[in-house]
Amino acid sequence: MTLRRTEAEAASLRAIWTRDLLDSQPEFECGELVRLAACLCGTPIGLVTLLNERHQWFRASDDLKMGETPREVAFCAHAVRQNGLFMVNDALTDPRFSSNPLVTWDPAIRFFAGVGLYNSDDEPMGTFCVIDMAPRILSEDQMEALEILGRQISLRLEAVVQRKALEQALADKERASAGLKASEELFRAFMNASPFLSYIKDAAGRLLFYNRSFAQRFGVSEYAWLGRTDEQLWSRKLTKSMRTHDLEVMAGGKMVETEELIRNSDGSVSSLRSFKFPCHDSARNVLLAGVAVDVSEEVAHHAELERYHRELEDANDQLRKLAVTDELTGLRNRRSFEERLIMEFSLARRRKRELSVLLIDVDNFKTINDRWGHAAGDEVLRRLGMILRTTVRLPDLPARYGGEEFVVLLPESGEESAMGLARRVMQRVATEDWENEPLTISVGMASVNESLESGFQLVELADEALYAAKRAGKNRVMVHSG
C-alpha cells in the first residue's frame, strides 16, 4: 500500500528533484535519446523540461537556448496533468495556446508532443517532448516511441537524483565520521590529560577504555588491557570484591563513592578515592564508568593527624595526671586532695554520712636526710606512699600533703573504722624491711561533727591530733577528742 503524500511534501520533493538535476551536467544518454526522438518525429527540436510550482526549465537541448519560463505559459504543465502522450498539432488553432507568448513570440511553437517524467514515487517532475515551428501530426509508431523514450529518460534522471543523494549521504557520513573521530580524539586527549584514573567496563567486566593515568599507574600501554576482565588482571580475592561492587553500582543506577587500596606497578600501595557510576552506550547497553583520584597523601596526612591527636591526648592525660599526682610517690597531690575533700564534706553534710581524715608524718625525717642523704629520704617517702596505696580501701584517697606529711581521706568511715586503718598502716610500717634503719610514723585522726563548717576544719583537727601524737612521744595514733 502506497501512502499518498501531502501537497507540501510533494512540492518539497519536486524542489529537491529539480535542484539536484539543475545542479548536475546534462546526461549524455539523455541528450542522445532527445536527438533520437526529434529524428524519429521529424521535428527540429527535442528537449527535457523540469517543473516546480512556479517555473519551467529547459534541459538536454542544443537547439532551444531559453533557460526558463513561467510555469503558467508552459506546454509541459498541461502534459504532466494527464497520463500518456500530450499533443498539440497546431497551437495557433488551439484556444489554450493561441495567445501563449511561446506561440506568438519566439520560439513561435506550433506543434508540441510530450510525455510526463516521473520519479520512482510516480511524482511528475517534468516532461520529455518534441516541438516544431510548423503544425504536425505524429503516427501511432512515433507516439509510442515517444512514450518509450520518455520512460527511459525518467529512469536516467531518477538515477542522477539517486546518485546525488547517495553522494550527499556519503559526504554526510564522511563528515559525521570525521566529526566522531575528532570528538573521540578530543575525548581521549581530555581524558589522557586528566590526573584522574578513568575507565569504562562493559556488563561482563571487560575494559572498554582507560586513560593514560590509569595505564601509567599499573605500568601498561594505553591499549594492552582493552578487552580484559577483572579475573585476568587482579587477584581472586580482589576480583570477587570488585566485581560484586561493580554489579551493585550498575543495578543501583547511581554514583557510589568508595576508597580502595591498589598495588602499583612498583609494588607500592596507594589509596584511591573511586567514583563509580552506570552509563549506556548507543545501543542502551549498561556500562560501568569509573573515575579515581590518588588520595595517598591525604590518607597519610589524616593518619599523621590522628597520630598527633593521640599523642596530644596522651600528653594531655599525662599533664592531667601530673596536675593531680605527686611525682615522687605517685599518690594524689595536695590540690587534688583538697578538691576531693570539698566534695566529700559536702556529701557527708547533705546525706548525714560519716567522714574521717588521717594526717600522717614521718618521725625524725630530717635526721634520715642528714644521716643517709636526700636520696634515702626520697626512697622512704616512695615506699610509704606504696604502703598507703596498698592498705587503704578502694573509696579512700591517700595523698602526699607536703614534705614528709601524708593524708588519707576516708568517706563513710567513722572514728572506729579510721582508727582501724591507722593501726594497719602503722603495722605495715613497723614490719617493712627498711634499707637503713627502722621507720616510725605519727598519725592524727579526726572525724566529721556537726560543729564543722568545712572540710579544711576537719584537716585542722587531724593536724592538732598529729601534733599531740608528736608531743606524746611519736610512733602513735592520736584522735582529736573534739
PDB file of C-alpha atoms in Angstrom, residues 4 76-87 96 112-119 121-128 143 146-148 150-151:
ATOM      1  CA  ARG A   4      -0.360   9.463  -0.515  1.00  0.00           C
ATOM      2  CA  CYS A  76       4.637  20.924 -20.118  1.00  0.00           C
ATOM      3  CA  ALA A  77       2.339  21.998 -17.279  1.00  0.00           C
ATOM      4  CA  HIS A  78      -0.517  20.503 -19.344  1.00  0.00           C
ATOM      5  CA  ALA A  79       1.453  17.378 -20.233  1.00  0.00           C
ATOM      6  CA  VAL A  80       2.057  16.341 -16.618  1.00  0.00           C
ATOM      7  CA  ARG A  81      -1.654  16.569 -15.794  1.00  0.00           C
ATOM      8  CA  GLN A  82      -2.541  13.519 -17.893  1.00  0.00           C
ATOM      9  CA  ASN A  83      -1.283  10.010 -18.410  1.00  0.00           C
ATOM     10  CA  GLY A  84       0.393   9.137 -21.669  1.00  0.00           C
ATOM     11  CA  LEU A  85       1.243  11.449 -24.540  1.00  0.00           C
ATOM     12  CA  PHE A  86       0.016  15.057 -24.624  1.00  0.00           C
ATOM     13  CA  MET A  87      -0.016  16.514 -28.139  1.00  0.00           C
ATOM     14  CA  ARG A  96      -5.469  27.033 -24.805  1.00  0.00           C
ATOM     15  CA  PHE A 112       4.097  20.102 -29.257  1.00  0.00           C
ATOM     16  CA  ALA A 113       4.135  16.427 -28.235  1.00  0.00           C
ATOM     17  CA  GLY A 114       5.354  15.375 -24.776  1.00  0.00           C
ATOM     18  CA  VAL A 115       5.086  12.816 -22.018  1.00  0.00           C
ATOM     19  CA  GLY A 116       5.458  13.393 -18.283  1.00  0.00           C
ATOM     20  CA  LEU A 117       8.656  12.380 -16.490  1.00  0.00           C
ATOM     21  CA  TYR A 118       8.089  10.671 -13.158  1.00  0.00           C
ATOM     22  CA  ASN A 119      10.308   9.631 -10.304  1.00  0.00           C
ATOM     23  CA  ASP A 121       7.253   7.504  -6.387  1.00  0.00           C
ATOM     24  CA  ASP A 122       5.257   8.421  -9.539  1.00  0.00           C
ATOM     25  CA  GLU A 123       5.568  12.124  -8.811  1.00  0.00           C
ATOM     26  CA  PRO A 124       5.632  14.214 -12.067  1.00  0.00           C
ATOM     27  CA  MET A 125       8.861  16.197 -12.277  1.00  0.00           C
ATOM     28  CA  GLY A 126       8.888  17.488 -15.855  1.00  0.00           C
ATOM     29  CA  THR A 127       8.418  16.400 -19.481  1.00  0.00           C
ATOM     30  CA  PHE A 128      10.172  14.843 -22.427  1.00  0.00           C
ATOM     31  CA  MET A 143       3.721   8.435 -30.414  1.00  0.00           C
ATOM     32  CA  LEU A 146       7.976   8.987 -27.540  1.00  0.00           C
ATOM     33  CA  GLU A 147       6.323   7.222 -24.613  1.00  0.00           C
ATOM     34  CA  ILE A 148       9.022   4.520 -24.553  1.00  0.00           C
ATOM     35  CA  GLY A 150      10.117   9.123 -22.022  1.00  0.00           C
ATOM     36  CA  ARG A 151      10.176   6.176 -19.642  1.00  0.00           C
TER      37      ARG A 151
END
